[in-house]
Coordinates of C-alpha atoms in Angstrom, one line a residue:
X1 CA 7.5 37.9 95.5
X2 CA 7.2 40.5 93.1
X3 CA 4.6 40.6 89.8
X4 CA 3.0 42.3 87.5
X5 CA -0.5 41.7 85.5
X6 CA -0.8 42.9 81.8
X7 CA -4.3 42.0 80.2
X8 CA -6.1 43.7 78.8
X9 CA -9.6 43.1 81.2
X10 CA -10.2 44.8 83.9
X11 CA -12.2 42.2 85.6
X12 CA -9.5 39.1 84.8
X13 CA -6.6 41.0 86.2
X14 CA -8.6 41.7 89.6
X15 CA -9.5 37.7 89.6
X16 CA -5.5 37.0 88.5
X17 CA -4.4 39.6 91.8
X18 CA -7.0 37.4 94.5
X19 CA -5.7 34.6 93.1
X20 CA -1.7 35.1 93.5
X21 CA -2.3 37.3 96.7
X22 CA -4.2 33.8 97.9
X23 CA -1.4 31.5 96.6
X24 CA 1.2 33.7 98.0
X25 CA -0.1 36.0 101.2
X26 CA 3.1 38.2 100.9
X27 CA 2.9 39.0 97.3
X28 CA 3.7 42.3 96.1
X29 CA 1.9 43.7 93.0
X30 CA 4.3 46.0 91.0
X31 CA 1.2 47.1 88.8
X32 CA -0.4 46.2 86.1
X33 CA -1.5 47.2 82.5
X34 CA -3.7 46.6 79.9
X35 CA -1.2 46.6 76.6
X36 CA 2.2 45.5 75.8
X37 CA 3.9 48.8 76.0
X38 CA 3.1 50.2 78.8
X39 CA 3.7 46.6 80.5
X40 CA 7.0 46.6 79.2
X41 CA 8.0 49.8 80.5
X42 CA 6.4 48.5 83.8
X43 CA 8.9 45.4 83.6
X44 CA 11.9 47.3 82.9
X45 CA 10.7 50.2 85.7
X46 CA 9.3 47.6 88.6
X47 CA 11.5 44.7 88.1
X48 CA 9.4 41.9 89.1
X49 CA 10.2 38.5 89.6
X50 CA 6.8 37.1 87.8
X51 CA 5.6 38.5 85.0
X52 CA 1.4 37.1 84.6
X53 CA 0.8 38.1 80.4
X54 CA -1.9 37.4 77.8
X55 CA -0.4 36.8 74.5
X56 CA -3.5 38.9 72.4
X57 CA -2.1 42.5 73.7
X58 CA -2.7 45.6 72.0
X59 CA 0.3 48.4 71.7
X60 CA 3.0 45.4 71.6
X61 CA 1.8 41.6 70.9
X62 CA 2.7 39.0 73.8
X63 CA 5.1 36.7 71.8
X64 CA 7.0 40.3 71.1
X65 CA 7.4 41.2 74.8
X66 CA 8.5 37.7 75.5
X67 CA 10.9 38.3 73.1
X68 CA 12.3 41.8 74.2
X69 CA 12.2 40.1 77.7
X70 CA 14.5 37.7 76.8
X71 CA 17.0 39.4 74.9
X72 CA 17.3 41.8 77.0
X73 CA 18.1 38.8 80.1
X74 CA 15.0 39.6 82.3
X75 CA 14.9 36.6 84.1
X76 CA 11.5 36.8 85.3
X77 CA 9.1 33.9 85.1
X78 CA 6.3 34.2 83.2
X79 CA 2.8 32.7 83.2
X80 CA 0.6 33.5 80.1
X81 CA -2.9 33.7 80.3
X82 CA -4.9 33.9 77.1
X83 CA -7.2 32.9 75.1
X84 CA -5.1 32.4 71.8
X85 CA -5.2 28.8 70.7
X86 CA -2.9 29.0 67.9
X87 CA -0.9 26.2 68.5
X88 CA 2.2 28.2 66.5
X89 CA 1.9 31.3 69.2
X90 CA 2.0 28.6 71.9
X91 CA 5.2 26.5 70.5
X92 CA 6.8 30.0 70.2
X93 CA 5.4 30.9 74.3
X94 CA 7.0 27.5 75.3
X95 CA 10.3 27.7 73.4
X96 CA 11.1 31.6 75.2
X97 CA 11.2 29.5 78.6
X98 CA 7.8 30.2 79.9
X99 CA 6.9 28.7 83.1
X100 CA 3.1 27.9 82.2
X101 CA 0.8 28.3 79.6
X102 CA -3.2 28.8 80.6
X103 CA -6.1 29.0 78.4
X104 CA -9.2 31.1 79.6
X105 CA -11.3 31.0 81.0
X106 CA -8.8 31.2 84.1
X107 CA -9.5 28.4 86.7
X108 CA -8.6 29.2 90.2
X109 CA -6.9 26.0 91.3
X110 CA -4.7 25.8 88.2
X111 CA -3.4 29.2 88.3
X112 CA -2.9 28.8 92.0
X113 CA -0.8 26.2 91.1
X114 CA 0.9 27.6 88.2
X115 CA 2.0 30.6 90.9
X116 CA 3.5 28.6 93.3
X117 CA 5.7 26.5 91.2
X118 CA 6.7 29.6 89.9
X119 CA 7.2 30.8 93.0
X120 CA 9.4 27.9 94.1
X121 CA 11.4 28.1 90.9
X122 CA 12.3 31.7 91.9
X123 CA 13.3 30.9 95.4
X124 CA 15.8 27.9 94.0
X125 CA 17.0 30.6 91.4
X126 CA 17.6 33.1 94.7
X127 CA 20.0 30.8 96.2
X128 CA 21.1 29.4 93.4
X129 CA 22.3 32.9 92.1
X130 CA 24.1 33.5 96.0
X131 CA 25.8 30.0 95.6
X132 CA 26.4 30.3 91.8
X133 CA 29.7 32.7 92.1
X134 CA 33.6 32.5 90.5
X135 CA 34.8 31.8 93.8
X136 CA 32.7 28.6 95.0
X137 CA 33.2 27.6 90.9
X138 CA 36.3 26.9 91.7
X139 CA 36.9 26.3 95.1
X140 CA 34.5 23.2 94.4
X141 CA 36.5 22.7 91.6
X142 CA 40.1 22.0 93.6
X143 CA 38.8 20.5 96.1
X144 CA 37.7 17.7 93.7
X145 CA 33.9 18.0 95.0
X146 CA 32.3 19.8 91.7
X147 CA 31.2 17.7 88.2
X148 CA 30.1 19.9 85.9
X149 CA 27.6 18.7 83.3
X150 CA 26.3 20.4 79.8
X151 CA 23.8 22.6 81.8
X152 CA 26.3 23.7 84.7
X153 CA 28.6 25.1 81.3
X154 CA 26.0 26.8 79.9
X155 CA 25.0 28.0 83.0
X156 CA 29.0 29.5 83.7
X157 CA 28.7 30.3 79.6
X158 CA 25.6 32.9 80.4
X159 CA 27.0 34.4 83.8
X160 CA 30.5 34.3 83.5
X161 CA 31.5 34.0 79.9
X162 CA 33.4 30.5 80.1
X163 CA 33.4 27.0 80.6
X164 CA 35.2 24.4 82.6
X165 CA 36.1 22.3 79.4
X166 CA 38.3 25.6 78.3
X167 CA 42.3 25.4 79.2
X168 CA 43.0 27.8 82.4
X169 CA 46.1 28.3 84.6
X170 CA 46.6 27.7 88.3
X171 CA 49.1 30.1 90.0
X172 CA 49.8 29.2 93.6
X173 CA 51.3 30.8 97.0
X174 CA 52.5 28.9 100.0
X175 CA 52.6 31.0 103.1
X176 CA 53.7 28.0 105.4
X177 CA 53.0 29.2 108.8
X178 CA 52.3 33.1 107.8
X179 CA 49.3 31.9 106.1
X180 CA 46.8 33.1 108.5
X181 CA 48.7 36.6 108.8
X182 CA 48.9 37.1 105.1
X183 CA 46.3 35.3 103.4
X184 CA 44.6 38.5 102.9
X185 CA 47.4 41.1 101.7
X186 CA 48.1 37.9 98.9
X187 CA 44.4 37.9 98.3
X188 CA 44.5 41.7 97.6
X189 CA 47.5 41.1 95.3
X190 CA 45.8 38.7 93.1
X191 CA 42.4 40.8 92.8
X192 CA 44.2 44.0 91.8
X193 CA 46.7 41.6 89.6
X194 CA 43.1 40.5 87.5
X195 CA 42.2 44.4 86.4
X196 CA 42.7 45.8 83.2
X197 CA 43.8 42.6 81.0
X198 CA 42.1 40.0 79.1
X199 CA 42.4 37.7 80.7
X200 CA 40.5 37.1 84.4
X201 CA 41.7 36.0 87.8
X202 CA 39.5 34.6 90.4
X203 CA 41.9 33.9 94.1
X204 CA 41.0 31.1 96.3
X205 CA 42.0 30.3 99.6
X206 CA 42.8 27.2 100.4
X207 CA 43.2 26.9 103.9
X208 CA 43.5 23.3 104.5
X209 CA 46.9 23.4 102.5
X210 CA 48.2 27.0 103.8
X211 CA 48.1 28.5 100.2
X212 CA 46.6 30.9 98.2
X213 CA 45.7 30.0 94.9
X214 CA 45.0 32.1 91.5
X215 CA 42.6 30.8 89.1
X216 CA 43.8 32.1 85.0
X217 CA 40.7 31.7 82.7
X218 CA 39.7 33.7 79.6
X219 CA 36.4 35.0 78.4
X220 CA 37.6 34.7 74.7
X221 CA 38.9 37.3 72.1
X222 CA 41.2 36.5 69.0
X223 CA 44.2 38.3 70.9
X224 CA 44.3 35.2 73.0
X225 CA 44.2 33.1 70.0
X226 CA 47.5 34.5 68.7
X227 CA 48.8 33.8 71.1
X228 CA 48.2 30.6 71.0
X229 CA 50.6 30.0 67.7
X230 CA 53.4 32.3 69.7
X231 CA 53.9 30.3 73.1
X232 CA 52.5 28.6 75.8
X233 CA 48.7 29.1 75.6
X234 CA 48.8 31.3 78.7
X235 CA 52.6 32.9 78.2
X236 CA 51.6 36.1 78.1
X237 CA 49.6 35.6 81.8
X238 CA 52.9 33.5 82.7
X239 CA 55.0 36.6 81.8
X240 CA 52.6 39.3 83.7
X241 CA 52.8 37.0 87.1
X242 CA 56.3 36.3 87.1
X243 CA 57.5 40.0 86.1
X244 CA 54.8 41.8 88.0
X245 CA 52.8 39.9 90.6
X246 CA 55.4 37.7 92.0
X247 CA 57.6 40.7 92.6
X248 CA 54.4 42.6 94.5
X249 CA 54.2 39.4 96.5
X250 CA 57.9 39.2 97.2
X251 CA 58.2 43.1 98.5
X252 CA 54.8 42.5 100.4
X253 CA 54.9 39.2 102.0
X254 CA 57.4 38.5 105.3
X255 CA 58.7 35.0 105.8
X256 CA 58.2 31.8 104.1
X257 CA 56.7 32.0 100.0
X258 CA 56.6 29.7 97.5
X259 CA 55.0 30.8 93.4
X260 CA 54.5 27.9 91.8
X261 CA 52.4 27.9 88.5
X262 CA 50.8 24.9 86.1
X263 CA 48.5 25.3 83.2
X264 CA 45.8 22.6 82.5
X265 CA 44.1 21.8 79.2
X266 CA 40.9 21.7 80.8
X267 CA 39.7 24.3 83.8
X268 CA 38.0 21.4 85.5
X269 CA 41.0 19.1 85.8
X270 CA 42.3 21.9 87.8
X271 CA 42.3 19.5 91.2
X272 CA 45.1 17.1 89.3
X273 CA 46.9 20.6 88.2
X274 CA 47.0 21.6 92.2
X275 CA 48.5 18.1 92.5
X276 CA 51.2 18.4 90.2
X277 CA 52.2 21.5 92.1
X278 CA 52.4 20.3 95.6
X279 CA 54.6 17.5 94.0
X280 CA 57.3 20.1 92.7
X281 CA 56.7 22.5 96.0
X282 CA 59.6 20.8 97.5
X283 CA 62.1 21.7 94.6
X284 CA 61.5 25.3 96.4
X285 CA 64.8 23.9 97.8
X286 CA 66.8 24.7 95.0
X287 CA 65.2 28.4 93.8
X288 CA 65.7 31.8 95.0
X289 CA 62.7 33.3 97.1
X290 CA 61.0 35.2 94.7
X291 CA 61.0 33.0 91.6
X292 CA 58.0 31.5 89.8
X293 CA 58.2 27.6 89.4
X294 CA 56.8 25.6 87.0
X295 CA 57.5 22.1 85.8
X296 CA 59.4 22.8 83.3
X297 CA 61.8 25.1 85.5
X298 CA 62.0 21.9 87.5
X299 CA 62.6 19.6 84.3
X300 CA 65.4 21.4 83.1
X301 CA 67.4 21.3 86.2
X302 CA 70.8 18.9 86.0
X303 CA 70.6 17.0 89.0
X304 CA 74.0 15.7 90.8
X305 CA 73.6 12.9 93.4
X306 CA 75.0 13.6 96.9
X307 CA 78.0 11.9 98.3
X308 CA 77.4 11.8 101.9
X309 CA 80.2 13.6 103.7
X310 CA 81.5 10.7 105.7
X311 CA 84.7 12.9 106.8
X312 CA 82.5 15.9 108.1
X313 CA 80.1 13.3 110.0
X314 CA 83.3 12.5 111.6
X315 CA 84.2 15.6 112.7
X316 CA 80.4 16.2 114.2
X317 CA 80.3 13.1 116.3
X318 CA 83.6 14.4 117.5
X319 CA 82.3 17.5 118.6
X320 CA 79.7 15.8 120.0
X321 CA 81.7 13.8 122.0
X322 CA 83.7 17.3 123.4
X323 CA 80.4 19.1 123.6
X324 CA 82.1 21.9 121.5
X325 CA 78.7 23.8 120.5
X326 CA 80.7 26.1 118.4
X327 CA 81.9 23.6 116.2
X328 CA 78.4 21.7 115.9
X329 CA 77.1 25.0 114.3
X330 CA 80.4 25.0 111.7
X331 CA 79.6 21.7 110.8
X332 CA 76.3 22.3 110.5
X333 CA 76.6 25.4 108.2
X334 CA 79.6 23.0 106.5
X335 CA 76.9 20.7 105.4
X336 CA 74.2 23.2 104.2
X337 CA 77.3 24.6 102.1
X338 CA 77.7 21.3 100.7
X339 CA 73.9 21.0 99.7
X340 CA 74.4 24.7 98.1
X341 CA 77.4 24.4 95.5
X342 CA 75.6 22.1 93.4
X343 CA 72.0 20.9 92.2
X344 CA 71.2 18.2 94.4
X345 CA 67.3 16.9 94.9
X346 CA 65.7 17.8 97.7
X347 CA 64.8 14.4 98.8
X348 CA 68.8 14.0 98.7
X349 CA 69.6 16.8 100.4
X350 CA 67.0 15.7 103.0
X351 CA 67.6 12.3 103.4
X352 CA 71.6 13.6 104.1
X353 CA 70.7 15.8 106.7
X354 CA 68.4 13.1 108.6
X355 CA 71.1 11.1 108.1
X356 CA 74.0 13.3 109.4
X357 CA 71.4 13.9 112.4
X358 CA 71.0 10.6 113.3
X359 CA 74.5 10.0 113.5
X360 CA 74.6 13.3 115.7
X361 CA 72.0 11.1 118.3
X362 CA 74.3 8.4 118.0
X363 CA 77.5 10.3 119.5
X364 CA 74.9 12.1 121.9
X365 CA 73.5 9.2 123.9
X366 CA 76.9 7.6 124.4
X367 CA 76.7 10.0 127.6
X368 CA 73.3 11.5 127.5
X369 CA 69.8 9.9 128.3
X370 CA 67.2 11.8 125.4
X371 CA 64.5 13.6 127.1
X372 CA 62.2 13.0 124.2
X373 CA 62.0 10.3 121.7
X374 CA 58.8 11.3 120.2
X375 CA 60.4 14.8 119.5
X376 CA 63.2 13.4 117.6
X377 CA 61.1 11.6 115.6
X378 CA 58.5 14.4 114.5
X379 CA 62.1 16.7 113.8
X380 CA 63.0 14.0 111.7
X381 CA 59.6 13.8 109.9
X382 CA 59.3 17.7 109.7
X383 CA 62.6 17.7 107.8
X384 CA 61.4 15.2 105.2
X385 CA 58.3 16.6 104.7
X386 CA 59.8 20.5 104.8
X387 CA 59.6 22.8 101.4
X388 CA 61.6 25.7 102.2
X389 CA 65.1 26.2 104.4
X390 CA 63.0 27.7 106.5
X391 CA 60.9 24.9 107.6
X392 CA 64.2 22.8 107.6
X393 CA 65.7 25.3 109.9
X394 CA 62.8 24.8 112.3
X395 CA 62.8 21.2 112.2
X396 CA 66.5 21.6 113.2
X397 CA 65.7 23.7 116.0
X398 CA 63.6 21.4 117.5
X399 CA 66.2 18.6 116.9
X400 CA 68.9 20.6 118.4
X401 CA 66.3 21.6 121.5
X402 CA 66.0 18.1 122.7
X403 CA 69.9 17.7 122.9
X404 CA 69.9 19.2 126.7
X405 CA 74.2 19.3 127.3
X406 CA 76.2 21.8 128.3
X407 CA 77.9 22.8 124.3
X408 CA 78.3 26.2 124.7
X409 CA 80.1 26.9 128.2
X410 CA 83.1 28.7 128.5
X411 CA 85.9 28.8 131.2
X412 CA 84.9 32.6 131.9
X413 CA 81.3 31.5 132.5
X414 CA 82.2 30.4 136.5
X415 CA 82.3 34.1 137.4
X416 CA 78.4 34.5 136.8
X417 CA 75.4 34.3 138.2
X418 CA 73.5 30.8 137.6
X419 CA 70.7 33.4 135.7
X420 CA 73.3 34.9 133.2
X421 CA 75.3 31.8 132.9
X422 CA 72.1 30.5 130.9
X423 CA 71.6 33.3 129.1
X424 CA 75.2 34.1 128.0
X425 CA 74.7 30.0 126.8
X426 CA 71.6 30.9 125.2
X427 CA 72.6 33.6 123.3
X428 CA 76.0 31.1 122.1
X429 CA 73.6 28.6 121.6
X430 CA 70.5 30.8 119.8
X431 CA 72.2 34.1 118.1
X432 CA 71.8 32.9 114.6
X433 CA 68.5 31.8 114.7
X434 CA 66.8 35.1 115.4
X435 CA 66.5 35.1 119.3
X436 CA 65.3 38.2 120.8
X437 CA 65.7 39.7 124.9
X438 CA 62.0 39.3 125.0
X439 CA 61.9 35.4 124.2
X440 CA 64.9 35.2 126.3
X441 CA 63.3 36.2 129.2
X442 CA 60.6 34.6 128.8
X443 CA 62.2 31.1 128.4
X444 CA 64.0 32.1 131.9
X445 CA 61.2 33.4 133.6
X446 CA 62.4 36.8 134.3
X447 CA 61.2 40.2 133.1
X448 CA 63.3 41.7 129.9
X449 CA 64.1 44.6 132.1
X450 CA 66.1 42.9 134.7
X451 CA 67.5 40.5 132.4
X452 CA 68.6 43.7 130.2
X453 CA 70.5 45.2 133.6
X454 CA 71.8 42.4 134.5
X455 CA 73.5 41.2 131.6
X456 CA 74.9 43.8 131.0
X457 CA 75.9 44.8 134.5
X458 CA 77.7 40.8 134.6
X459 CA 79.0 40.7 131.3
X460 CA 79.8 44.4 130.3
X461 CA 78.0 44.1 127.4
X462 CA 74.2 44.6 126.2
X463 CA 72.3 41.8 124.9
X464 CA 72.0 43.1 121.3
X465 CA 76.0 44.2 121.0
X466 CA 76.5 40.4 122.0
X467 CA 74.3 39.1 119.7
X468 CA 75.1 41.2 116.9
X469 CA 79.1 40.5 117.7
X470 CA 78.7 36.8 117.4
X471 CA 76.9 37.6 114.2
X472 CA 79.4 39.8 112.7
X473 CA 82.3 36.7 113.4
X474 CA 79.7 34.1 112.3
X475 CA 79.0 35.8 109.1
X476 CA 82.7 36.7 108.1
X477 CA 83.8 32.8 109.0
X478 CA 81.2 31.8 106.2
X479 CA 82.2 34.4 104.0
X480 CA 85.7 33.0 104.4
X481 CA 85.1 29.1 104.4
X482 CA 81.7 28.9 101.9
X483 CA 80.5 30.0 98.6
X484 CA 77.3 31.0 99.7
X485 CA 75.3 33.6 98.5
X486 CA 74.4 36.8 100.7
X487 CA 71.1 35.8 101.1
X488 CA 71.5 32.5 101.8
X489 CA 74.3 33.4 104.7
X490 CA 71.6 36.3 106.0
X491 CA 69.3 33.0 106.8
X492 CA 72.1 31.2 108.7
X493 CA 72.8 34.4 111.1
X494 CA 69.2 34.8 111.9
X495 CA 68.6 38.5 109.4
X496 CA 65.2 38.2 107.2
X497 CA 66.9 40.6 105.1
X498 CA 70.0 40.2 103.5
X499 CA 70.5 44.1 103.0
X500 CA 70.0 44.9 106.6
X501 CA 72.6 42.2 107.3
X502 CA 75.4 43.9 105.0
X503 CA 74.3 47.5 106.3
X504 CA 75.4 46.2 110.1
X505 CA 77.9 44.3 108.7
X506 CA 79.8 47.5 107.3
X507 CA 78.9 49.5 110.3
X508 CA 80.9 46.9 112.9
X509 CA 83.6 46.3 109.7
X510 CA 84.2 48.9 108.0
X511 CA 83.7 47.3 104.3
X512 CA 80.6 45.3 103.2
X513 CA 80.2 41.8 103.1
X514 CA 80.6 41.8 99.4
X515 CA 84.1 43.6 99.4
X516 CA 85.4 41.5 102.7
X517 CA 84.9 38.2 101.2
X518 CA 87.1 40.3 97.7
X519 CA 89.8 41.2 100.4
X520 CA 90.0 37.9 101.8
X521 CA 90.6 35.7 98.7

């Protein structure tokens, strides 16, 4: 610990230094001084963390250094040491927070003790200053585990410039499984999003949940007043995130994303504002990746309910039943159309689909024994509880994994080898989900280099001109047969990025996707 000593007698600051240096073995005296001024400029110079005053000072009085101590937000603690017994001077002491107030003639035991409770109230300030930042503010706050009181807002008032009793926004990002991988590029996003406005933005990873979250909070200003009596309360930080950050995000972040954002009246009900949002997360369903939701997005949508397709579940059980693979996939990508042309809710949409699978089970073990109930189960389960297509398209992947026939053979198939005759199946069975040479030899226990030479040396055709041929004829059958968008038909051929798709599209075509579907109709 750090202190000074200003008195004005020589022989009472060399009695107040044995005393502390007793108290406190590893106490470090700064310096001291015998008037006001020059122990001010020794404050402001040496910093100390206890300040050890009499009030009768020449140069500058006591009660005026406490002052200048105080409105300048030197937080050191202070014991005075005096023999002024005006009870006024003392009042005034007491009021400018000092930690104890001694007459003389100094008595060892009580300053001792006056030192070390100083000294434990600086240690508690030390780790209350390391604990005491934006970003444990508010992850305590979402996680439901913080209750601030009067103090704990004046506290924030002092440091930070709010409270939790003031309105605040909550803008949110779902990584799904790229959480771990991107957490930080969000996070670096969000920080450079906060610079340069009035307004403040404090990120917070929420692991737990797979999201990155954005605290919104103002410091004040009447510029955020007006716009109070123009728009939402936080419209103008509304407009900055969903025509500025959320595009950053969109450009920076691969795979699955979902914005959502929800003001609260209060910053501290901020944990029932992060539930609201994972409430809507699923309505992801019916948004572009990319856009900003917010409950009122969701509100305004006009909702159809969802015939079931009875005649298409008849065609799938039949295809089932002829272990055509082919025409599983159409029906398939039949049904997603379905969910697509109009606004459906997503616990529709998602009931449908379990439903249409279960059905698909039903035809299946009329001449199949199931390898796995369990997994059929936790499918179904992941496609009820999925947010994005994405994490329905997974869901299905296990589904479709655990139905082990042979869908995808072909008469031509007899002339290969037993190696290539699972991976030409693979590649019928797995093109439009993404599968690359590398996962295809692993799965078959072969190196990618042999796998490479021989299929092409048994087929006459590499792996990636196969893949990207059944592609091509994929893609122009939903161009032809669906009203889906290109992005939306990217997803279902297995391209992250619906531009790529059209540029190899018009290479193996000749026209893009856009003018083919034009052509065709």
């Amino acid at each position: 610990m750090r202190f000074v000593i200003i008195e004005k007698e020589r022989r009472t600051r060399e009695k107040i230094e044995r005393i502390v240096k007793d108290a406190c073995p590893g106490a470090v005296l700064v310096g001291t001084s015998e008037n006001g001024k020059a122990g001010w400029e020794l404050i402001c110079e040496g910093q100390p963390e206890l300040v050890i005053m009499d009030l009768l000072l020449t140069g500058m009085t006591g009660l005026s250094l406490l002052k200048k101590m105080r409105a300048e937000k030197i937080g050191a603690r202070v014991i005075i040491i005096t023999s002024d017994t005006d009870f006024n001077h003392a009042r005034q002491a007491i009021e400018l927070s000092v930690d104890n107030y001694i007459l003389k003639p100094v008595k060892t035991s009580q300053l001792k003790h006056a030192v070390l409770q100083a000294r434990d109230k600086s240690d508690e300030q030390k780790i209350l200053e390391k604990t005491f930042t934006l970003e444990n503010i508010f992850t305590g706050c979402l996680n439901g585990q913080l209750y601030p009181d009067g103090h704990f807002n004046q506290m924030a008032k002092e440091k930070f410039g709010f409270t939790l009793e003031q309105p605040g926004a909550l803008f949110s990002v779902w990584l799904g499984n790229g959480y771990t991988k991107q957490r930080d590029l969000v996070r670096e996003v969000l920080e450079n999003a906060g610079t340069g406005g009035d307004f403040c933005i404090c990120p917070v990873a929420i692991d737990t949940w797979h999201l990155m979250a954005a605290v919104i909070y103002r410091t004040g200003g009447s510029r955020s007043q007006e716009r109070q009596t123009t728009g939402g309360f936080f419209e103008y930080e509304y407009s900055v995130f969903k025509d500025h950050v959320v595009p950053s995000l969109s450009g920076s972040v691969s795979g699955e994303m979902i914005c959502l954002w929800e003001e609260t009246e209060c910053l501290s009900d901020l944990p029932e504002a992060l539930r609201r949002m994972r409430r809507i997360r699923e309505w992801n369903l019916l948004f572009e990746r990319g856009e900003l939701i917010r409950r009122e997005d969701v509100d305004k949508l006009e909702v159809i309910p969802l015939k079931y397709p009875v005649e298409l579940e008849g065609q799938m059980r039949q295809a089932v039943l002829s272990a055509n693979g082919e025409e599983m996939k159409k029906c398939y990508y039949r049904l997603y159309d379905i969910f697509r042309r109009e606004t459906h809710s997503p616990r529709d949409m998602k009931e449908c689909l379990i439903r249409f699978n279960m059905s698909v089970l039903s035809a299946y073990k009329m001449g199949h024994e199931i390898k796995s109930e369990l997994e059929i189960q936790y499918s179904m389960q992941s496609i009820a509880d999925a947010v994005s297509w994405s994490g329905i398209r997974e869901a299905m992947e296990k589904f479709t994994g655990v139905l082990e026939f042979q869908a995808f053979e072909d008469e031509n198939d007899s002339s290969l080898s037993p190696l290539i005759k699972k991976a030409v199946q693979m590649v019928r069975k797995y093109y439009d989900q993404g599968i690359t040479l590398e996962e295809m030899a692993e799965r078959l226990f072969v190196s990618e280099e042999y796998l490479s030479v021989q299929f092409k040396k048994e087929t006459g055709k590499g792996f990636t001109e196969t893949v990207r041929s059944l592609r091509i004829e994929r893609i122009k059958g939903l161009l032809l047969s669906t009203r889906l968008k290109l992005n939306q038909i990217a997803e279902l051929t297995g391209y992250t990025d619906p531009k790529y798709m059209s540029r190899v599209f018009k290479e193996e075509v000749g026209m893009l996707p856009t003018e083919f579907r034009k052509l065709s109709h």
